[in-house]
């Protein structure tokens, strides 16, 4: 309590006493004992009131010890399952050290594909993402005094290279688990192939074969399709030639999913042979969509459209000027008309005669007088003034699923100002916003009637959207899928399905095996209350298995990560089979964690050095514990927390004042003084 508060309390006592003396000893001439009790009660009332006004406070300092965080990050993948005893012994030594417990706040995490706060280890994760685990801890403990013990073999199968993780403000001490000895090993490191091939064509595969050893060796390389050998080659490797790339052309003779197995021979005494073979799958299809882009001039949008559309191997894109010959026009399944002018007159005549679907993209070079006269589905009163148009996604759009596509932060497109009118059945995908204000004009719209379909984008520079997608996600997939759905909508004239399913024909291992479905009611509004089930059966398997599909954010999904490798047939059914769709998929027998032979301790050491830590091995458990005990960077800090608390409780003092007033009134009433 400070001096000022003490003086105020003394002054309050003096003033209260003065008031009591004046009332009961100066102004009142009674001299009996009753005056003494009444004056005491009145003093309590006066002094209590002044204390409430002064509200005296005390400063209280509480001390607490803040320990540094010891974050034990343990690799839970199957690649170190053989070292389970080593990991357990290290953790036991860490847990039993009382000095470590006194100095650190120990937090244990395990990681595989993702990170979990858990001290239970199973060593059965099928992937390792070290960089994601480190980034998660970096964000959680960014402003704390922390140190990481990374217990891992250093072999990563997912995510960015952890060696180049940046902005880590605390040291990392890797504990290298596993065998550090370098053995002779022959491996198929990578196989590159397109997901789709076309019937009666040849399709390429690229094979990377690597060798760890000092001898000159030769090994057979075999390629088989569905168990039948189709290619064989002898590969020579040596100490100086550690790897070779083999390119093979295979024939697509029949439609369907082809399981392609690539294998090499084995070396004498080779410890791990699981990486001597690798399987992939290619789906052979017998149709291809031909898309023709018509433009009078070159523009970055043209290249982006071609690249995005051809990301699906079932589509081919050609770019021509309006002076295109009739033979190419006849082979086109979909036209993309980029900023039409009167030179497009013949193209529009062909489209009208042959009922071909089209995607029109307008911009500052568009001749709106021509476009308004050549077709009747949309029109624009052009003001000949260009403006930057920001997109707003229409949440009510439901012709096809856009749940994975976000336009937040997308750069504006360039368009001319003007009022747009739409005629005929249409659905608006996006609307326009200019300088932050929504103007309720369509930016992207799709049309559909009984004969054909059309889409219109009222803006140019869509190439910026694809670049922004890469900036957001480090890949183009979401933009390419978005544009692919528009192309798919425009290249099919089938009646819209109330049930749609999404799945891959081939899964490389079961960890990513999932099937999703969207179901719409009679008005084509997504139905989140439906009962959607997945019924699947392994080919040549004993019986059907039925599981419910779980409702996610705007779709239903079934997780099939527990399935064994093989070929499966399935059916998605809604409401007891009233609506259903079928398909098949293949899960390849592939475990990337079993492809590693030894611990990558060199990369772990570089990670330690870049963060101010040091690499250790399980045999150095005592050294790492001693290092942690003696490192002054992690000494517990004693902090004082200053709290200001009231000297009195408001309610208690108010009760005392009320009681004193009540007693005074009762006494005065009883003695006839009122």
XYZ file of C-alpha atoms in Angstrom:
674
model
C 0.000 0.000 0.000
C 1.474 3.384 -0.967
C 1.815 6.418 1.313
C -0.957 8.364 -0.387
C -3.506 5.619 0.388
C -2.414 5.467 4.048
C -2.795 9.257 4.421
C -6.246 9.143 2.825
C -7.352 6.416 5.268
C -6.063 8.464 8.217
C -7.870 11.520 6.893
C -11.049 9.439 6.469
C -10.791 8.287 10.100
C -10.308 11.889 11.332
C -13.205 13.227 9.290
C -15.482 10.352 10.395
C -14.568 10.936 14.035
C -15.145 14.685 13.683
C -18.600 14.133 12.212
C -19.524 11.718 15.016
C -18.299 14.129 17.703
C -20.279 16.954 16.167
C -23.493 14.899 15.924
C -23.427 13.080 19.238
C -21.290 15.246 21.552
C -21.627 18.818 20.361
C -25.115 19.043 18.860
C -26.639 16.424 21.219
C -26.475 17.200 24.969
C -27.436 13.710 26.216
C -24.759 12.166 28.415
C -25.912 8.574 28.922
C -24.157 5.311 27.803
C -26.481 5.006 24.823
C -24.706 7.928 23.157
C -21.432 5.950 23.173
C -22.899 2.966 21.255
C -24.750 5.118 18.764
C -21.661 7.207 18.052
C -19.617 4.021 17.483
C -22.102 2.690 14.952
C -22.232 6.061 13.174
C -18.424 6.115 13.003
C -18.459 2.690 11.321
C -20.934 3.977 8.731
C -18.937 7.152 7.955
C -15.548 5.454 7.879
C -16.860 2.516 5.786
C -18.303 4.917 3.220
C -15.005 6.785 2.936
C -13.101 3.488 2.560
C -15.392 2.501 -0.322
C -14.579 5.795 -2.032
C -10.825 5.470 -1.451
C -10.752 1.748 -2.426
C -7.293 0.971 -0.965
C -5.230 -1.541 -2.973
C -2.227 -3.732 -2.328
C 0.465 -4.764 -4.822
C 1.102 -8.502 -4.622
C 4.013 -10.156 -6.461
C 3.800 -13.855 -7.247
C 6.874 -15.717 -8.428
C 6.811 -18.701 -10.762
C 9.432 -20.748 -12.553
C 9.116 -21.041 -16.325
C 10.878 -24.054 -17.800
C 12.140 -24.394 -21.347
C 10.152 -26.742 -23.607
C 11.812 -30.020 -24.593
C 9.867 -31.141 -27.686
C 10.467 -34.829 -28.386
C 9.439 -35.441 -32.012
C 9.365 -39.163 -32.849
C 9.153 -40.732 -36.295
C 6.226 -43.187 -36.179
C 6.673 -44.562 -39.716
C 7.200 -48.191 -40.603
C 10.720 -47.515 -41.913
C 12.082 -47.536 -38.341
C 9.865 -50.315 -36.970
C 12.906 -52.589 -36.699
C 14.488 -50.041 -34.347
C 11.516 -49.958 -31.960
C 13.649 -51.234 -29.066
C 16.266 -48.544 -29.667
C 13.659 -45.777 -29.683
C 11.970 -47.136 -26.549
C 15.301 -47.368 -24.694
C 16.139 -43.759 -25.561
C 12.716 -42.504 -24.431
C 12.989 -44.472 -21.167
C 16.370 -42.890 -20.442
C 14.946 -39.449 -21.152
C 11.878 -40.032 -18.962
C 13.874 -41.453 -16.037
C 16.222 -38.454 -15.871
C 14.979 -36.323 -12.970
C 17.350 -33.505 -13.926
C 15.754 -33.288 -17.369
C 12.297 -33.253 -15.780
C 13.336 -30.488 -13.378
C 14.869 -28.353 -16.110
C 12.425 -28.882 -18.999
C 8.715 -29.058 -19.712
C 8.785 -32.274 -21.769
C 6.215 -32.604 -24.599
C 6.178 -35.762 -26.750
C 4.871 -35.832 -30.322
C 4.758 -38.526 -32.967
C 4.517 -37.973 -36.688
C 4.053 -39.777 -39.980
C 1.858 -38.112 -42.577
C 0.736 -35.668 -39.843
C 1.802 -34.797 -36.310
C 0.018 -35.833 -33.094
C 0.566 -35.003 -29.441
C 0.905 -38.559 -28.186
C 3.302 -40.813 -26.286
C 1.875 -43.967 -27.891
C 4.008 -45.332 -30.731
C 2.867 -47.865 -33.337
C 5.487 -47.479 -36.104
C 2.896 -48.212 -38.794
C 2.533 -44.877 -40.627
C 3.041 -45.359 -44.346
C 4.534 -41.917 -44.997
C 6.979 -39.524 -43.321
C 6.595 -35.748 -43.473
C 9.394 -34.287 -41.359
C 9.108 -30.739 -42.705
C 5.391 -30.510 -41.847
C 6.008 -31.725 -38.282
C 8.838 -29.224 -37.758
C 6.776 -26.355 -39.202
C 3.868 -27.201 -36.901
C 6.072 -27.065 -33.799
C 7.709 -23.900 -35.086
C 4.329 -22.169 -35.226
C 3.028 -23.487 -31.884
C 6.156 -22.660 -29.881
C 7.343 -19.643 -31.907
C 7.679 -17.243 -28.942
C 8.949 -19.743 -26.348
C 12.330 -21.029 -25.210
C 12.297 -24.491 -26.760
C 14.531 -27.252 -28.107
C 13.569 -30.155 -30.397
C 14.787 -33.737 -30.164
C 14.065 -35.248 -33.596
C 14.079 -39.055 -33.320
C 14.069 -40.274 -36.938
C 15.966 -42.071 -39.671
C 15.899 -38.885 -41.758
C 14.104 -40.478 -44.715
C 11.200 -38.289 -45.856
C 8.499 -39.381 -48.306
C 6.146 -36.368 -48.275
C 6.423 -32.599 -48.192
C 9.188 -30.084 -48.773
C 12.812 -30.958 -48.102
C 13.240 -30.523 -44.345
C 16.912 -29.663 -44.783
C 15.884 -26.230 -46.052
C 13.316 -25.370 -43.392
C 13.702 -21.701 -42.494
C 13.036 -19.329 -39.602
C 13.433 -21.932 -36.851
C 14.179 -19.991 -33.677
C 15.262 -22.907 -31.524
C 17.888 -25.652 -31.995
C 17.123 -29.114 -33.333
C 19.004 -32.142 -32.019
C 18.421 -35.119 -34.353
C 18.800 -38.638 -32.938
C 19.685 -40.777 -35.987
C 17.801 -44.083 -35.731
C 18.646 -47.107 -37.847
C 21.596 -48.542 -39.676
C 24.144 -45.965 -40.847
C 26.274 -48.509 -42.718
C 26.266 -48.162 -46.502
C 25.504 -51.460 -48.236
C 25.391 -52.414 -51.870
C 21.917 -51.696 -53.113
C 20.150 -51.730 -56.440
C 16.895 -49.780 -56.636
C 14.274 -48.423 -58.981
C 14.114 -44.882 -57.640
C 11.358 -43.466 -59.796
C 8.999 -44.324 -62.631
C 7.333 -41.527 -64.581
C 4.307 -42.182 -66.786
C 1.139 -40.443 -67.897
C -1.991 -41.407 -66.024
C -3.887 -42.065 -69.260
C -2.968 -43.596 -72.620
C -5.043 -43.814 -75.763
C -6.070 -46.953 -77.517
C -3.873 -48.133 -80.409
C -1.146 -45.634 -79.486
C 2.218 -46.068 -77.812
C 2.756 -44.521 -74.389
C 6.121 -43.764 -72.747
C 7.421 -44.620 -69.307
C 10.661 -43.283 -67.826
C 12.568 -45.470 -65.357
C 15.358 -44.287 -63.054
C 17.603 -47.145 -61.854
C 20.218 -46.350 -59.154
C 23.097 -48.262 -57.602
C 24.990 -47.899 -54.306
C 28.278 -49.766 -54.400
C 31.841 -49.885 -55.700
C 31.716 -52.828 -58.153
C 30.841 -52.953 -61.842
C 27.508 -54.748 -62.197
C 24.956 -55.688 -64.840
C 21.327 -56.397 -64.058
C 18.256 -57.326 -66.114
C 15.434 -54.790 -66.266
C 11.973 -56.250 -66.941
C 8.727 -54.452 -67.712
C 5.471 -56.401 -67.569
C 1.841 -55.424 -68.185
C -0.741 -57.343 -66.173
C 1.841 -60.056 -65.491
C 3.013 -60.481 -69.098
C 6.580 -59.368 -69.893
C 6.621 -56.817 -72.712
C 10.143 -55.343 -72.449
C 13.546 -56.534 -71.249
C 16.924 -54.796 -71.136
C 20.321 -55.317 -69.492
C 21.556 -52.320 -67.489
C 25.209 -51.741 -66.592
C 26.133 -49.671 -63.501
C 29.337 -48.972 -61.612
C 30.999 -46.812 -58.972
C 31.219 -43.978 -61.497
C 27.851 -44.593 -63.132
C 25.477 -44.591 -60.179
C 22.210 -44.188 -62.096
C 20.646 -44.567 -65.498
C 17.405 -43.380 -67.055
C 15.686 -45.889 -69.337
C 12.891 -44.747 -71.649
C 10.448 -47.394 -72.855
C 7.524 -47.172 -75.299
C 4.668 -49.568 -74.614
C 1.645 -50.455 -76.739
C -1.900 -49.601 -75.634
C -3.682 -52.570 -77.204
C -6.869 -52.715 -75.139
C -9.049 -50.473 -73.018
C -8.806 -50.633 -69.227
C -6.464 -50.167 -66.294
C -3.051 -51.702 -66.946
C -0.856 -52.625 -63.991
C 2.745 -52.151 -65.073
C 5.491 -53.734 -62.963
C 9.128 -52.729 -63.415
C 11.748 -54.930 -61.749
C 15.491 -55.478 -61.693
C 17.639 -58.394 -60.591
C 19.098 -58.639 -57.083
C 22.705 -58.345 -55.936
C 24.432 -61.103 -53.943
C 23.745 -60.401 -50.270
C 21.495 -57.408 -50.998
C 19.722 -56.526 -47.749
C 16.600 -54.781 -49.068
C 15.008 -56.068 -52.259
C 11.632 -54.334 -51.874
C 13.007 -51.352 -53.814
C 14.054 -53.565 -56.733
C 10.568 -53.371 -58.177
C 7.906 -50.742 -58.570
C 4.358 -50.887 -59.877
C 2.366 -48.190 -61.593
C -0.979 -48.141 -63.361
C -2.029 -46.534 -66.632
C -5.622 -46.350 -67.821
C -6.093 -46.913 -71.549
C -9.079 -45.013 -72.951
C -10.553 -44.950 -76.424
C -11.723 -41.351 -76.674
C -10.168 -37.909 -76.607
C -11.746 -34.458 -76.508
C -10.481 -32.069 -79.177
C -10.646 -28.423 -78.101
C -9.965 -25.670 -80.620
C -9.084 -22.138 -79.493
C -9.824 -19.405 -82.049
C -8.092 -16.049 -81.633
C -6.965 -13.276 -83.969
C -3.931 -12.384 -81.838
C -1.498 -13.914 -79.362
C -2.155 -13.499 -75.652
C -0.880 -15.213 -72.444
C -4.424 -16.465 -71.828
C -4.126 -18.784 -74.838
C -1.100 -20.626 -73.465
C -2.651 -20.940 -70.014
C -5.881 -22.336 -71.449
C -3.965 -24.907 -73.471
C -1.747 -25.907 -70.524
C -4.622 -26.178 -68.038
C -6.950 -28.110 -70.346
C -4.232 -30.535 -71.459
C -3.332 -31.300 -67.839
C -6.016 -33.944 -68.386
C -4.509 -36.403 -70.851
C -7.962 -37.050 -72.343
C -8.004 -33.593 -73.896
C -6.097 -32.076 -76.790
C -5.958 -28.337 -77.515
C -5.119 -26.591 -80.803
C -4.856 -22.836 -81.378
C -5.863 -21.286 -84.718
C -6.840 -17.969 -86.230
C -10.382 -17.550 -87.619
C -9.001 -18.555 -91.039
C -9.212 -22.252 -90.175
C -9.904 -24.977 -92.731
C -13.124 -26.968 -92.656
C -11.397 -30.298 -91.905
C -10.149 -29.052 -88.520
C -13.540 -27.533 -87.737
C -15.155 -30.925 -88.289
C -12.799 -32.619 -85.784
C -13.533 -30.131 -82.984
C -15.586 -31.149 -79.944
C -15.489 -27.728 -78.259
C -14.644 -24.224 -79.470
C -13.064 -21.566 -77.263
C -13.686 -18.210 -78.962
C -11.222 -15.656 -77.616
C -12.427 -12.042 -77.993
C -14.574 -12.492 -81.127
C -14.577 -9.933 -83.950
C -16.287 -9.917 -87.366
C -13.543 -12.283 -88.568
C -15.311 -15.017 -86.528
C -18.434 -14.886 -88.706
C -17.661 -18.184 -90.466
C -16.885 -19.897 -87.149
C -20.289 -18.913 -85.762
C -22.005 -20.191 -88.906
C -20.300 -23.588 -88.492
C -21.193 -23.762 -84.768
C -24.857 -22.995 -85.461
C -25.112 -25.559 -88.254
C -23.377 -28.373 -86.325
C -24.621 -27.572 -82.797
C -21.087 -27.536 -81.333
C -20.675 -26.240 -77.778
C -18.480 -23.193 -77.180
C -16.741 -21.162 -74.493
C -16.596 -17.424 -75.240
C -13.993 -15.197 -73.539
C -14.358 -11.444 -74.007
C -12.007 -8.561 -73.269
C -10.891 -5.132 -74.386
C -10.429 -6.275 -78.029
C -13.935 -7.757 -78.328
C -16.220 -6.272 -80.982
C -19.476 -6.082 -79.055
C -21.510 -4.777 -81.985
C -20.636 -7.964 -83.888
C -21.055 -10.262 -80.876
C -24.458 -8.832 -79.966
C -25.704 -9.360 -83.490
C -24.263 -12.846 -84.189
C -25.859 -14.594 -81.181
C -28.822 -14.038 -78.844
C -27.869 -15.661 -75.532
C -26.169 -12.603 -74.081
C -25.648 -8.964 -74.954
C -23.638 -6.087 -73.586
C -24.067 -2.355 -73.861
C -20.405 -1.470 -74.184
C -19.257 1.899 -72.766
C -15.769 1.575 -74.375
C -14.089 2.043 -71.003
C -11.845 -0.683 -69.585
C -11.933 -1.537 -65.891
C -10.385 -4.103 -63.536
C -13.041 -6.640 -62.479
C -12.672 -8.662 -59.276
C -14.471 -12.034 -59.038
C -17.120 -13.036 -56.499
C -17.923 -16.764 -56.384
C -21.649 -17.512 -56.403
C -22.311 -19.811 -53.393
C -25.629 -20.926 -54.912
C -24.016 -22.310 -58.063
C -24.671 -26.053 -58.278
C -24.231 -27.344 -61.834
C -20.898 -28.880 -60.862
C -18.849 -29.064 -57.673
C -16.526 -26.099 -56.943
C -15.879 -26.842 -53.261
C -12.094 -27.145 -53.708
C -11.738 -23.896 -55.659
C -11.295 -20.571 -53.882
C -10.886 -17.176 -55.559
C -9.900 -15.315 -52.400
C -7.070 -12.913 -53.202
C -7.293 -13.515 -56.964
C -6.144 -10.606 -59.159
C -8.810 -8.773 -61.187
C -9.557 -9.455 -64.843
C -9.645 -6.731 -67.461
C -12.973 -5.966 -69.096
C -14.968 -3.116 -70.560
C -17.736 -1.468 -68.587
C -21.287 -2.090 -69.699
C -24.644 -3.535 -68.809
C -24.948 -7.279 -69.486
C -28.232 -9.029 -70.279
C -28.667 -12.819 -70.328
C -31.302 -14.742 -72.289
C -32.352 -18.350 -71.827
C -31.621 -20.874 -69.043
C -28.355 -19.959 -67.317
C -26.451 -20.348 -64.082
C -24.015 -17.672 -62.875
C -20.691 -19.010 -61.576
C -19.166 -15.649 -60.622
C -20.275 -12.036 -60.425
C -18.308 -8.802 -60.731
C -16.862 -6.456 -58.161
C -15.292 -3.116 -59.129
C -13.138 -1.236 -56.618
C -14.520 -3.311 -53.780
C -18.196 -2.801 -54.700
C -20.360 -5.625 -56.061
C -22.206 -4.478 -59.197
C -24.384 -7.621 -59.564
C -23.195 -8.219 -63.138
C -22.150 -11.737 -64.268
C -18.432 -12.447 -64.759
C -18.647 -16.159 -65.612
C -21.937 -17.736 -66.691
C -22.963 -21.066 -68.217
C -25.955 -21.681 -70.483
C -27.850 -24.879 -71.198
C -30.844 -25.777 -73.308
C -32.072 -28.914 -75.029
C -29.575 -28.706 -77.893
C -26.253 -27.294 -76.759
C -24.262 -25.668 -73.974
C -22.173 -22.529 -73.714
C -20.036 -20.657 -71.174
C -19.029 -16.984 -71.242
C -16.236 -15.248 -69.324
C -16.577 -11.450 -69.406
C -12.904 -10.638 -68.856
C -9.375 -11.313 -70.049
C -6.072 -12.109 -68.248
C -7.238 -15.391 -66.761
C -3.546 -16.387 -66.855
C -3.117 -14.350 -63.665
C -5.540 -16.667 -61.865
C -3.444 -19.725 -62.679
C -0.314 -17.940 -61.421
C -2.125 -16.945 -58.211
C -3.199 -20.562 -57.669
C 0.445 -21.621 -57.859
C 1.421 -18.839 -55.484
C -1.191 -20.020 -52.970
C -0.643 -23.780 -53.206
C 2.728 -24.289 -55.005
C 0.927 -26.179 -57.763
C -1.632 -25.504 -60.517
C -3.982 -28.402 -59.772
C -6.906 -26.436 -58.303
C -7.104 -24.001 -61.223
C -6.659 -26.772 -63.785
C -9.404 -28.822 -62.104
C -11.714 -25.778 -62.045
C -11.251 -25.145 -65.753
C -11.449 -28.885 -66.412
C -14.901 -29.024 -64.825
C -16.105 -26.245 -67.116
C -14.700 -28.091 -70.135
C -16.287 -31.344 -68.952
C -19.644 -29.594 -68.574
C -19.369 -28.124 -72.070
C -18.282 -31.362 -73.753
C -21.169 -33.483 -72.543
C -24.816 -32.971 -73.410
C -26.087 -35.668 -71.062
C -28.801 -34.924 -68.544
C -27.402 -33.770 -65.251
C -26.976 -36.541 -62.694
C -28.303 -36.175 -59.176
C -25.536 -38.486 -57.950
C -21.913 -37.886 -58.944
C -18.869 -39.821 -57.736
C -15.196 -38.904 -57.722
C -12.388 -41.454 -57.394
C -9.094 -42.528 -58.939
C -8.867 -45.652 -61.018
C -5.520 -46.473 -59.416
C -4.158 -45.750 -55.919
C -0.435 -46.134 -55.254
C -0.834 -47.772 -51.862
C -3.972 -47.611 -49.728
C -3.107 -44.546 -47.640
C -4.702 -42.136 -50.151
C -7.611 -44.370 -51.216
C -10.849 -42.387 -50.934
C -14.121 -42.178 -52.821
C -16.294 -39.057 -52.644
C -19.857 -38.463 -53.833
C -22.277 -35.564 -54.212
C -26.033 -36.080 -54.089
C -28.696 -33.540 -55.094
C -32.438 -33.521 -54.484
C -35.131 -33.126 -57.155
C -34.436 -29.386 -57.407
C -30.681 -30.069 -57.723
C -29.841 -28.644 -54.295
C -27.196 -30.548 -52.357
C -28.865 -32.933 -49.892
C -26.928 -33.203 -46.644
C -29.484 -35.499 -45.008
C -29.277 -38.391 -47.444
C -28.137 -41.896 -46.528
C -25.202 -42.648 -48.841
C -23.483 -46.018 -48.592
C -20.522 -47.580 -50.371
C -20.694 -51.279 -51.229
C -17.431 -52.769 -52.463
C -15.945 -56.174 -53.105
C -12.467 -57.352 -53.923
C -12.417 -59.116 -57.261
C -12.333 -62.868 -56.568
C -13.058 -61.905 -52.947
C -15.496 -63.673 -50.622
C -18.284 -61.143 -50.055
C -19.511 -57.556 -50.325
C -18.621 -54.987 -47.653
C -20.973 -52.091 -46.948
C -19.860 -48.893 -45.179
C -21.603 -45.513 -44.763
C -20.136 -42.483 -46.514
C -19.551 -39.620 -44.098
C -20.801 -36.098 -44.721
C -17.966 -33.631 -45.237
C -18.087 -29.977 -46.304
C -20.566 -30.257 -49.159
C -19.908 -33.878 -50.163
C -19.816 -37.449 -48.845
C -16.601 -39.438 -48.469
C -15.466 -42.978 -47.679
C -11.942 -43.628 -46.396
C -10.518 -46.878 -47.805
C -7.003 -46.588 -46.358
C -7.393 -49.882 -44.475
C -7.889 -51.966 -47.635
C -5.279 -54.434 -48.833
C -3.781 -54.162 -52.343
C -5.884 -55.555 -55.157
C -8.669 -54.782 -57.616
C -12.089 -53.757 -56.298
C -15.558 -53.228 -57.734
C -17.862 -50.807 -55.931
C -21.304 -49.229 -55.990
C -22.404 -45.979 -54.341
C -26.079 -46.147 -53.393
C -28.469 -43.478 -52.054
C -31.648 -44.029 -50.049
C -31.741 -47.827 -50.145
C -30.684 -48.138 -53.758
C -33.104 -45.736 -55.448
C -30.119 -44.043 -57.123
C -26.703 -45.653 -57.525
C -23.465 -45.537 -59.512
C -20.757 -48.139 -59.952
C -17.071 -48.272 -60.737
C -13.819 -50.069 -60.044
C -10.379 -49.163 -58.743
C -7.015 -50.770 -58.099
C -4.803 -50.410 -55.004
C -1.182 -51.152 -55.808
C 1.040 -53.085 -53.425
C 3.418 -50.259 -52.630
C 5.003 -49.146 -49.349
C 7.367 -46.238 -49.885
C 8.709 -46.599 -46.338
C 10.223 -49.956 -47.227
C 12.288 -48.446 -50.031
C 14.970 -47.053 -47.718
C 18.056 -49.018 -46.848
C 19.905 -46.825 -44.342
C 19.597 -43.766 -42.158
C 20.160 -40.438 -43.898
C 22.272 -39.119 -41.041
C 24.159 -36.659 -43.259
C 20.982 -34.696 -44.002
C 20.014 -34.796 -40.308
C 23.453 -33.421 -39.451
C 23.043 -30.536 -41.883
C 19.655 -29.761 -40.336
C 21.217 -29.709 -36.855
C 24.037 -27.411 -37.926
C 21.683 -24.943 -39.619
C 19.612 -24.568 -36.419
C 22.409 -24.484 -33.842
C 21.927 -28.093 -32.715
C 24.018 -31.239 -33.028
C 23.538 -34.745 -34.424
C 23.576 -37.682 -31.985
C 23.132 -41.436 -32.254
C 21.256 -43.711 -29.816
C 24.600 -44.948 -28.435
C 25.256 -41.342 -27.339
C 22.201 -41.081 -25.120
C 24.251 -40.032 -22.081
C 25.996 -37.312 -24.089
C 22.788 -35.765 -25.367
C 21.235 -35.818 -21.898
C 24.356 -34.214 -20.428
C 24.323 -31.585 -23.161
C 20.739 -30.683 -22.341
C 21.454 -30.555 -18.622
C 24.424 -28.195 -18.946
C 23.269 -25.958 -21.815
C 22.683 -22.516 -20.293
C 20.314 -21.556 -23.104
C 17.641 -23.675 -21.471
C 17.984 -22.630 -17.817
C 14.564 -22.219 -16.129
C 13.569 -18.572 -15.695
C 12.047 -17.246 -12.483
C 9.399 -14.652 -13.291
C 7.559 -12.309 -10.980
C 3.933 -11.476 -11.743
C 2.659 -8.271 -10.168
C -1.002 -8.336 -9.161
C -2.904 -5.375 -7.748
C -5.644 -6.537 -5.364
C -8.190 -4.591 -3.323
C -7.534 -4.429 0.409
C -11.208 -4.909 1.143
C -14.045 -6.908 -0.271
C -16.727 -4.529 -1.568
C -19.645 -6.736 -0.581
C -18.356 -7.438 2.941
C -17.785 -3.736 3.701
C -21.198 -2.853 2.276
C -22.758 -5.505 4.532
C -20.974 -4.036 7.591
C -22.233 -0.529 6.756
C -25.773 -1.820 6.239
C -25.657 -3.751 9.533
C -24.366 -0.690 11.428
C -27.113 1.533 10.012
C -29.752 -1.080 10.850
C -28.547 -1.462 14.457
C -28.420 2.303 14.940
C -31.982 2.672 13.649
C -33.286 -0.174 15.863
C -31.605 1.253 18.982
C -32.894 4.753 18.316
C -36.383 3.427 17.591
C -36.425 1.297 20.705
C -35.381 4.218 22.892
C -37.805 6.678 21.353
C -35.128 8.822 19.681
C -36.838 8.802 16.273
